Amino acid sequence: MKAVVVGAGIAGLVAARQLGLAGWDVELFEKSAAPRPDGYMMDFFGPGVEAAERIGLYPRLAAVAYHVEAAEYVDAAGRPTSSLDYDRFARLAGGKVLSLLRPDMEQAALAALEDVPPGRVRVRYGAAVSRIRNDDDGGVRVTAGGHQDVTADVLIGADGVHSTVRSRVFGPEDGFLRPMGMRAAAFIVTEPVLNARFRNRFVLTDSINRMAGLYSLRSDEVAAFMVYRDATDTSGHQPSGSPRDRLRREFAGLGQAVDRLLELCPEHPYDDVVAQIVMPHWQRGRTVLVGDACGAVSLLAGQGGSLAIAGAALLGDILGPVTSPGGISPALTEFERRWRPLVEEAQAAGRRTAASFLPANRTQRLLRRWIIRATHLPGIDRLVARQIVGRIAK
Ligand SMILES: Cc1cc2nc3c(=O)[nH]c(=O)nc-3n(C[C@H](O)[C@H](O)[C@H](O)COP(=O)(O)OP(=O)(O)OC[C@H]3O[C@@H](n4cnc5c(N)ncnc54)[C@H](O)[C@@H]3O)c2cc1C
């Protein structure tokens, strides 16, 4: 059996590995020339942890995890206004929480392909998929830049929020993308002074309608992320102009540390709309979507990487044992039936978090401070955890 996977992000790499381990022949196309260095720190908890342990990926992730002691909100003078104890958060989220840099997570999933017998999974970087057709025998035919057309029994679209597979097979992006009224940017800079000052804690500005965050990495680097309200962006299309200039405008006046990050910001940082993807069906014929392509929860749910791993691992469990083309469609239906409820629950949790994640006024900011302080009270802590992480705390 043969599969084409589009997108070598976390979901695509895990799906390709699991199918390769099950004996499938897999062609994995990725439009970037190499693994993407764009990075920010992600909390990895919930279903992805269980899935990563089951498929043997967890030790690779744990090996590159950072130790975060606290998430600390600060005012423009750098004084703490509230803080979240990470060990407590880990307990509320069900025990295991890893703090991982997104590119490290992707590298771990890429390295794990060495568990598959040689030649079973071929990863092609610099290969953007542009055309998808149904083959005469019911399979799919895929055109990727610089390569001959490839035919396969199944096509897996793991190509993220702005998925090409989705737009070719299911319809235009506008029909499925739900912008959350914000944009997010992330970049990494070399800054030894800030690195030494902020070790082992997330530092977040306690600001209104915008938030800058930073975390010290190994070596002298600092990972920065910036989220800001942008209600005009209802389409998800990239706005015109330089993202760096826009960030410098949006984040002026948030204190010395943020000014320094903006000074060092690269010209083209990662910068995208914060959005969820909501679709009535994830499967059409022999094509299925996985990860952000069909069920992006947005950074507000804080579980995109976790769900990408868990969804791709489940797809591998269900599709892996299929040995004839006739079994593919029922397997894809079964995957969607079992996975959709979890994704929808995480999306709902993400929507609930919107106001506290980025307060729109002083009252909402006060409420967020109260919520964070309440995590220190027995009883209340579980309610807060449910608010933050949905069913995970159950
Ligand atoms: C600021 C920020 C903070 C976040 N924080 C967290 C967090 O705390 N915890 C968490 O779990 N998640 C977090 N996330 C979300 C997380 O990064 C994603 O949800 C997760 O990486 C989804 O993986 P994916 O593989 O589905 O998609 P992606 O990582 O988007 O990968 C898709 C891949 O497909 C490729 N591609 C696209 N089009 C084509 C094409 N036509 N042909 C070939 N290849 C193509 C892309 O280049 C890319 O490599 C955060 C996101 C942001 C923006």
PDB file of N, CA and C in Angstrom, residues 246-324:
ATOM      1  N   ARG A 246       5.654  46.147  11.256  1.00  0.00           N
ATOM      2  CA  ARG A 246       4.347  46.091  11.928  1.00  0.00           C
ATOM      3  C   ARG A 246       4.544  45.757  13.417  1.00  0.00           C
ATOM      4  N   LEU A 247       5.422  44.781  13.695  1.00  0.00           N
ATOM      5  CA  LEU A 247       5.660  44.403  15.096  1.00  0.00           C
ATOM      6  C   LEU A 247       6.262  45.568  15.867  1.00  0.00           C
ATOM      7  N   ARG A 248       7.188  46.287  15.238  1.00  0.00           N
ATOM      8  CA  ARG A 248       7.814  47.423  15.939  1.00  0.00           C
ATOM      9  C   ARG A 248       6.768  48.485  16.273  1.00  0.00           C
ATOM     10  N   ARG A 249       5.796  48.647  15.382  1.00  0.00           N
ATOM     11  CA  ARG A 249       4.716  49.610  15.639  1.00  0.00           C
ATOM     12  C   ARG A 249       3.809  49.119  16.771  1.00  0.00           C
ATOM     13  N   GLU A 250       3.387  47.871  16.638  1.00  0.00           N
ATOM     14  CA  GLU A 250       2.393  47.324  17.578  1.00  0.00           C
ATOM     15  C   GLU A 250       2.935  47.192  18.999  1.00  0.00           C
ATOM     16  N   PHE A 251       4.244  46.918  19.143  1.00  0.00           N
ATOM     17  CA  PHE A 251       4.778  46.577  20.463  1.00  0.00           C
ATOM     18  C   PHE A 251       5.670  47.649  21.074  1.00  0.00           C
ATOM     19  N   ALA A 252       5.568  48.858  20.531  1.00  0.00           N
ATOM     20  CA  ALA A 252       6.341  49.962  21.116  1.00  0.00           C
ATOM     21  C   ALA A 252       5.835  50.232  22.528  1.00  0.00           C
ATOM     22  N   GLY A 253       6.745  50.613  23.436  1.00  0.00           N
ATOM     23  CA  GLY A 253       6.353  51.077  24.774  1.00  0.00           C
ATOM     24  C   GLY A 253       6.077  49.994  25.785  1.00  0.00           C
ATOM     25  N   LEU A 254       6.540  48.773  25.548  1.00  0.00           N
ATOM     26  CA  LEU A 254       6.272  47.696  26.511  1.00  0.00           C
ATOM     27  C   LEU A 254       7.480  47.387  27.399  1.00  0.00           C
ATOM     28  N   GLY A 255       8.439  48.283  27.403  1.00  0.00           N
ATOM     29  CA  GLY A 255       9.593  48.090  28.292  1.00  0.00           C
ATOM     30  C   GLY A 255      10.871  47.753  27.534  1.00  0.00           C
ATOM     31  N   GLN A 256      11.981  47.821  28.275  1.00  0.00           N
ATOM     32  CA  GLN A 256      13.303  47.679  27.649  1.00  0.00           C
ATOM     33  C   GLN A 256      13.537  46.313  26.991  1.00  0.00           C
ATOM     34  N   ALA A 257      13.089  45.262  27.662  1.00  0.00           N
ATOM     35  CA  ALA A 257      13.361  43.918  27.121  1.00  0.00           C
ATOM     36  C   ALA A 257      12.671  43.760  25.766  1.00  0.00           C
ATOM     37  N   VAL A 258      11.414  44.204  25.671  1.00  0.00           N
ATOM     38  CA  VAL A 258      10.677  44.076  24.410  1.00  0.00           C
ATOM     39  C   VAL A 258      11.315  44.966  23.339  1.00  0.00           C
ATOM     40  N   ASP A 259      11.724  46.183  23.733  1.00  0.00           N
ATOM     41  CA  ASP A 259      12.404  47.072  22.770  1.00  0.00           C
ATOM     42  C   ASP A 259      13.630  46.378  22.180  1.00  0.00           C
ATOM     43  N   ARG A 260      14.384  45.689  23.038  1.00  0.00           N
ATOM     44  CA  ARG A 260      15.606  45.015  22.585  1.00  0.00           C
ATOM     45  C   ARG A 260      15.263  43.868  21.614  1.00  0.00           C
ATOM     46  N   LEU A 261      14.207  43.121  21.929  1.00  0.00           N
ATOM     47  CA  LEU A 261      13.791  42.037  21.033  1.00  0.00           C
ATOM     48  C   LEU A 261      13.404  42.595  19.666  1.00  0.00           C
ATOM     49  N   LEU A 262      12.679  43.719  19.673  1.00  0.00           N
ATOM     50  CA  LEU A 262      12.224  44.321  18.414  1.00  0.00           C
ATOM     51  C   LEU A 262      13.407  44.839  17.596  1.00  0.00           C
ATOM     52  N   GLU A 263      14.420  45.314  18.309  1.00  0.00           N
ATOM     53  CA  GLU A 263      15.619  45.799  17.628  1.00  0.00           C
ATOM     54  C   GLU A 263      16.285  44.655  16.857  1.00  0.00           C
ATOM     55  N   LEU A 264      16.276  43.447  17.470  1.00  0.00           N
ATOM     56  CA  LEU A 264      16.967  42.304  16.873  1.00  0.00           C
ATOM     57  C   LEU A 264      16.057  41.445  15.981  1.00  0.00           C
ATOM     58  N   CYS A 265      14.779  41.785  15.928  1.00  0.00           N
ATOM     59  CA  CYS A 265      13.806  40.978  15.174  1.00  0.00           C
ATOM     60  C   CYS A 265      14.248  40.819  13.709  1.00  0.00           C
ATOM     61  N   PRO A 266      14.252  39.583  13.170  1.00  0.00           N
ATOM     62  CA  PRO A 266      14.620  39.414  11.754  1.00  0.00           C
ATOM     63  C   PRO A 266      13.588  40.072  10.840  1.00  0.00           C
ATOM     64  N   GLU A 267      13.966  40.253   9.601  1.00  0.00           N
ATOM     65  CA  GLU A 267      13.069  40.979   8.684  1.00  0.00           C
ATOM     66  C   GLU A 267      11.772  40.202   8.425  1.00  0.00           C
ATOM     67  N   HIS A 268      11.894  38.868   8.354  1.00  0.00           N
ATOM     68  CA  HIS A 268      10.693  38.066   8.069  1.00  0.00           C
ATOM     69  C   HIS A 268      10.476  37.014   9.150  1.00  0.00           C
ATOM     70  N   PRO A 269      10.026  37.436  10.333  1.00  0.00           N
ATOM     71  CA  PRO A 269       9.744  36.447  11.376  1.00  0.00           C
ATOM     72  C   PRO A 269       8.504  35.649  11.001  1.00  0.00           C
ATOM     73  N   TYR A 270       8.274  34.520  11.702  1.00  0.00           N
ATOM     74  CA  TYR A 270       6.984  33.830  11.571  1.00  0.00           C
ATOM     75  C   TYR A 270       5.907  34.828  12.000  1.00  0.00           C
ATOM     76  N   ASP A 271       4.868  34.998  11.200  1.00  0.00           N
ATOM     77  CA  ASP A 271       3.827  35.983  11.514  1.00  0.00           C
ATOM     78  C   ASP A 271       2.557  35.538  10.801  1.00  0.00           C
ATOM     79  N   ASP A 272       1.536  35.171  11.579  1.00  0.00           N
ATOM     80  CA  ASP A 272       0.344  34.603  10.934  1.00  0.00           C
ATOM     81  C   ASP A 272      -0.901  34.945  11.741  1.00  0.00           C
ATOM     82  N   VAL A 273      -2.040  34.783  11.075  1.00  0.00           N
ATOM     83  CA  VAL A 273      -3.310  34.990  11.754  1.00  0.00           C
ATOM     84  C   VAL A 273      -3.509  33.869  12.795  1.00  0.00           C
ATOM     85  N   VAL A 274      -4.098  34.191  13.937  1.00  0.00           N
ATOM     86  CA  VAL A 274      -4.463  33.169  14.923  1.00  0.00           C
ATOM     87  C   VAL A 274      -5.857  32.686  14.540  1.00  0.00           C
ATOM     88  N   ALA A 275      -5.951  31.422  14.188  1.00  0.00           N
ATOM     89  CA  ALA A 275      -7.230  30.947  13.643  1.00  0.00           C
ATOM     90  C   ALA A 275      -7.460  29.481  13.963  1.00  0.00           C
ATOM     91  N   GLN A 276      -8.725  29.108  13.915  1.00  0.00           N
ATOM     92  CA  GLN A 276      -9.078  27.699  13.977  1.00  0.00           C
ATOM     93  C   GLN A 276      -9.549  27.264  12.587  1.00  0.00           C
ATOM     94  N   ILE A 277      -9.465  25.978  12.336  1.00  0.00           N
ATOM     95  CA  ILE A 277     -10.022  25.426  11.098  1.00  0.00           C
ATOM     96  C   ILE A 277     -11.204  24.548  11.493  1.00  0.00           C
ATOM     97  N   VAL A 278     -12.366  24.873  10.932  1.00  0.00           N
ATOM     98  CA  VAL A 278     -13.586  24.126  11.256  1.00  0.00           C
ATOM     99  C   VAL A 278     -14.184  23.598   9.957  1.00  0.00           C
ATOM    100  N   MET A 279     -14.304  22.275   9.859  1.00  0.00           N
ATOM    101  CA  MET A 279     -14.790  21.665   8.612  1.00  0.00           C
ATOM    102  C   MET A 279     -15.867  20.626   8.908  1.00  0.00           C
ATOM    103  N   PRO A 280     -16.860  20.489   8.020  1.00  0.00           N
ATOM    104  CA  PRO A 280     -17.879  19.464   8.256  1.00  0.00           C
ATOM    105  C   PRO A 280     -17.356  18.049   8.035  1.00  0.00           C
ATOM    106  N   HIS A 281     -16.375  17.885   7.128  1.00  0.00           N
ATOM    107  CA  HIS A 281     -15.795  16.555   6.857  1.00  0.00           C
ATOM    108  C   HIS A 281     -14.298  16.693   6.669  1.00  0.00           C
ATOM    109  N   TRP A 282     -13.567  15.717   7.130  1.00  0.00           N
ATOM    110  CA  TRP A 282     -12.103  15.725   6.968  1.00  0.00           C
ATOM    111  C   TRP A 282     -11.646  14.758   5.882  1.00  0.00           C
ATOM    112  N   GLN A 283     -12.601  14.029   5.345  1.00  0.00           N
ATOM    113  CA  GLN A 283     -12.256  12.976   4.391  1.00  0.00           C
ATOM    114  C   GLN A 283     -13.092  13.144   3.127  1.00  0.00           C
ATOM    115  N   ARG A 284     -12.477  12.975   1.980  1.00  0.00           N
ATOM    116  CA  ARG A 284     -13.237  12.912   0.726  1.00  0.00           C
ATOM    117  C   ARG A 284     -12.566  11.852  -0.140  1.00  0.00           C
ATOM    118  N   GLY A 285     -13.287  10.802  -0.462  1.00  0.00           N
ATOM    119  CA  GLY A 285     -12.712   9.693  -1.240  1.00  0.00           C
ATOM    120  C   GLY A 285     -11.500   9.138  -0.519  1.00  0.00           C
ATOM    121  N   ARG A 286     -10.354   9.145  -1.212  1.00  0.00           N
ATOM    122  CA  ARG A 286      -9.126   8.585  -0.627  1.00  0.00           C
ATOM    123  C   ARG A 286      -8.215   9.685  -0.075  1.00  0.00           C
ATOM    124  N   THR A 287      -8.785  10.866   0.153  1.00  0.00           N
ATOM    125  CA  THR A 287      -7.990  11.957   0.737  1.00  0.00           C
ATOM    126  C   THR A 287      -8.481  12.242   2.148  1.00  0.00           C
ATOM    127  N   VAL A 288      -7.520  12.425   3.073  1.00  0.00           N
ATOM    128  CA  VAL A 288      -7.884  12.773   4.448  1.00  0.00           C
ATOM    129  C   VAL A 288      -6.943  13.878   4.938  1.00  0.00           C
ATOM    130  N   LEU A 289      -7.442  14.699   5.848  1.00  0.00           N
ATOM    131  CA  LEU A 289      -6.617  15.754   6.444  1.00  0.00           C
ATOM    132  C   LEU A 289      -6.319  15.387   7.893  1.00  0.00           C
ATOM    133  N   VAL A 290      -5.168  15.879   8.382  1.00  0.00           N
ATOM    134  CA  VAL A 290      -4.791  15.619   9.780  1.00  0.00           C
ATOM    135  C   VAL A 290      -4.037  16.839  10.308  1.00  0.00           C
ATOM    136  N   GLY A 291      -3.999  17.009  11.630  1.00  0.00           N
ATOM    137  CA  GLY A 291      -3.285  18.142  12.234  1.00  0.00           C
ATOM    138  C   GLY A 291      -4.021  19.453  12.003  1.00  0.00           C
ATOM    139  N   ASP A 292      -3.255  20.536  11.916  1.00  0.00           N
ATOM    140  CA  ASP A 292      -3.858  21.859  11.760  1.00  0.00           C
ATOM    141  C   ASP A 292      -4.679  21.982  10.478  1.00  0.00           C
ATOM    142  N   ALA A 293      -4.365  21.203   9.452  1.00  0.00           N
ATOM    143  CA  ALA A 293      -5.040  21.313   8.153  1.00  0.00           C
ATOM    144  C   ALA A 293      -6.556  21.164   8.299  1.00  0.00           C
ATOM    145  N   CYS A 294      -7.004  20.281   9.220  1.00  0.00           N
ATOM    146  CA  CYS A 294      -8.450  20.072   9.363  1.00  0.00           C
ATOM    147  C   CYS A 294      -8.975  20.547  10.708  1.00  0.00           C
ATOM    148  N   GLY A 295      -8.096  20.626  11.724  1.00  0.00           N
ATOM    149  CA  GLY A 295      -8.637  20.883  13.064  1.00  0.00           C
ATOM    150  C   GLY A 295      -7.777  21.812  13.880  1.00  0.00           C
ATOM    151  N   ALA A 296      -7.185  22.837  13.256  1.00  0.00           N
ATOM    152  CA  ALA A 296      -6.354  23.766  14.034  1.00  0.00           C
ATOM    153  C   ALA A 296      -7.160  24.289  15.211  1.00  0.00           C
ATOM    154  N   VAL A 297      -6.539  24.270  16.387  1.00  0.00           N
ATOM    155  CA  VAL A 297      -7.244  24.735  17.582  1.00  0.00           C
ATOM    156  C   VAL A 297      -6.819  26.156  17.936  1.00  0.00           C
ATOM    157  N   SER A 298      -5.698  26.612  17.337  1.00  0.00           N
ATOM    158  CA  SER A 298      -5.086  27.921  17.569  1.00  0.00           C
ATOM    159  C   SER A 298      -4.261  27.900  18.840  1.00  0.00           C
ATOM    160  N   LEU A 299      -3.362  28.852  18.945  1.00  0.00           N
ATOM    161  CA  LEU A 299      -2.477  28.860  20.105  1.00  0.00           C
ATOM    162  C   LEU A 299      -3.236  29.134  21.396  1.00  0.00           C
ATOM    163  N   LEU A 300      -4.478  29.595  21.291  1.00  0.00           N
ATOM    164  CA  LEU A 300      -5.277  29.851  22.487  1.00  0.00           C
ATOM    165  C   LEU A 300      -5.586  28.558  23.244  1.00  0.00           C
ATOM    166  N   ALA A 301      -5.624  27.437  22.512  1.00  0.00           N
ATOM    167  CA  ALA A 301      -5.881  26.163  23.183  1.00  0.00           C
ATOM    168  C   ALA A 301      -4.581  25.554  23.680  1.00  0.00           C
ATOM    169  N   GLY A 302      -3.451  26.042  23.153  1.00  0.00           N
ATOM    170  CA  GLY A 302      -2.143  25.584  23.631  1.00  0.00           C
ATOM    171  C   GLY A 302      -1.862  24.111  23.441  1.00  0.00           C
ATOM    172  N   GLN A 303      -2.533  23.477  22.498  1.00  0.00           N
ATOM    173  CA  GLN A 303      -2.334  22.037  22.346  1.00  0.00           C
ATOM    174  C   GLN A 303      -2.117  21.611  20.911  1.00  0.00           C
ATOM    175  N   GLY A 304      -1.795  22.544  20.016  1.00  0.00           N
ATOM    176  CA  GLY A 304      -1.680  22.209  18.589  1.00  0.00           C
ATOM    177  C   GLY A 304      -0.679  21.101  18.326  1.00  0.00           C
ATOM    178  N   GLY A 305       0.494  21.199  18.953  1.00  0.00           N
ATOM    179  CA  GLY A 305       1.523  20.180  18.740  1.00  0.00           C
ATOM    180  C   GLY A 305       1.099  18.843  19.317  1.00  0.00           C
ATOM    181  N   SER A 306       0.461  18.905  20.486  1.00  0.00           N
ATOM    182  CA  SER A 306       0.004  17.688  21.160  1.00  0.00           C
ATOM    183  C   SER A 306      -1.060  16.982  20.302  1.00  0.00           C
ATOM    184  N   LEU A 307      -2.017  17.747  19.805  1.00  0.00           N
ATOM    185  CA  LEU A 307      -3.082  17.145  19.000  1.00  0.00           C
ATOM    186  C   LEU A 307      -2.545  16.669  17.648  1.00  0.00           C
ATOM    187  N   ALA A 308      -1.537  17.377  17.111  1.00  0.00           N
ATOM    188  CA  ALA A 308      -0.956  16.948  15.825  1.00  0.00           C
ATOM    189  C   ALA A 308      -0.351  15.552  15.982  1.00  0.00           C
ATOM    190  N   ILE A 309       0.367  15.325  17.092  1.00  0.00           N
ATOM    191  CA  ILE A 309       0.979  14.008  17.315  1.00  0.00           C
ATOM    192  C   ILE A 309      -0.092  12.944  17.572  1.00  0.00           C
ATOM    193  N   ALA A 310      -1.044  13.282  18.451  1.00  0.00           N
ATOM    194  CA  ALA A 310      -2.053  12.277  18.820  1.00  0.00           C
ATOM    195  C   ALA A 310      -2.932  11.911  17.614  1.00  0.00           C
ATOM    196  N   GLY A 311      -3.332  12.910  16.821  1.00  0.00           N
ATOM    197  CA  GLY A 311      -4.180  12.645  15.648  1.00  0.00           C
ATOM    198  C   GLY A 311      -3.440  11.815  14.617  1.00  0.00           C
ATOM    199  N   ALA A 312      -2.183  12.167  14.359  1.00  0.00           N
ATOM    200  CA  ALA A 312      -1.409  11.430  13.348  1.00  0.00           C
ATOM    201  C   ALA A 312      -1.140   9.999  13.806  1.00  0.00           C
ATOM    202  N   ALA A 313      -0.898   9.830  15.118  1.00  0.00           N
ATOM    203  CA  ALA A 313      -0.648   8.477  15.633  1.00  0.00           C
ATOM    204  C   ALA A 313      -1.915   7.620  15.505  1.00  0.00           C
ATOM    205  N   LEU A 314      -3.080   8.239  15.800  1.00  0.00           N
ATOM    206  CA  LEU A 314      -4.342   7.489  15.680  1.00  0.00           C
ATOM    207  C   LEU A 314      -4.609   7.115  14.215  1.00  0.00           C
ATOM    208  N   LEU A 315      -4.338   8.058  13.313  1.00  0.00           N
ATOM    209  CA  LEU A 315      -4.521   7.760  11.880  1.00  0.00           C
ATOM    210  C   LEU A 315      -3.646   6.566  11.497  1.00  0.00           C
ATOM    211  N   GLY A 316      -2.407   6.555  12.000  1.00  0.00           N
ATOM    212  CA  GLY A 316      -1.509   5.430  11.717  1.00  0.00           C
ATOM    213  C   GLY A 316      -2.055   4.114  12.267  1.00  0.00           C
ATOM    214  N   ASP A 317      -2.617   4.181  13.492  1.00  0.00           N
ATOM    215  CA  ASP A 317      -3.178   2.961  14.108  1.00  0.00           C
ATOM    216  C   ASP A 317      -4.305   2.380  13.257  1.00  0.00           C
ATOM    217  N   ILE A 318      -5.149   3.272  12.715  1.00  0.00           N
ATOM    218  CA  ILE A 318      -6.355   2.809  12.034  1.00  0.00           C
ATOM    219  C   ILE A 318      -6.074   2.462  10.563  1.00  0.00           C
ATOM    220  N   LEU A 319      -5.244   3.282   9.911  1.00  0.00           N
ATOM    221  CA  LEU A 319      -4.975   3.062   8.486  1.00  0.00           C
ATOM    222  C   LEU A 319      -3.868   2.027   8.288  1.00  0.00           C
ATOM    223  N   GLY A 320      -2.931   1.968   9.239  1.00  0.00           N
ATOM    224  CA  GLY A 320      -1.770   1.078   9.098  1.00  0.00           C
ATOM    225  C   GLY A 320      -2.127  -0.367   8.739  1.00  0.00           C
ATOM    226  N   PRO A 321      -3.092  -0.993   9.440  1.00  0.00           N
ATOM    227  CA  PRO A 321      -3.395  -2.406   9.168  1.00  0.00           C
ATOM    228  C   PRO A 321      -4.154  -2.654   7.853  1.00  0.00           C
ATOM    229  N   VAL A 322      -4.594  -1.600   7.150  1.00  0.00           N
ATOM    230  CA  VAL A 322      -5.380  -1.789   5.923  1.00  0.00           C
ATOM    231  C   VAL A 322      -4.475  -2.367   4.826  1.00  0.00           C
ATOM    232  N   THR A 323      -4.942  -3.429   4.173  1.00  0.00           N
ATOM    233  CA  THR A 323      -4.081  -4.097   3.181  1.00  0.00           C
ATOM    234  C   THR A 323      -4.678  -4.082   1.770  1.00  0.00           C
ATOM    235  N   SER A 324      -5.871  -3.465   1.598  1.00  0.00           N
ATOM    236  CA  SER A 324      -6.422  -3.383   0.241  1.00  0.00           C
ATOM    237  C   SER A 324      -7.118  -2.037   0.067  1.00  0.00           C
TER     238      SER A 324
END
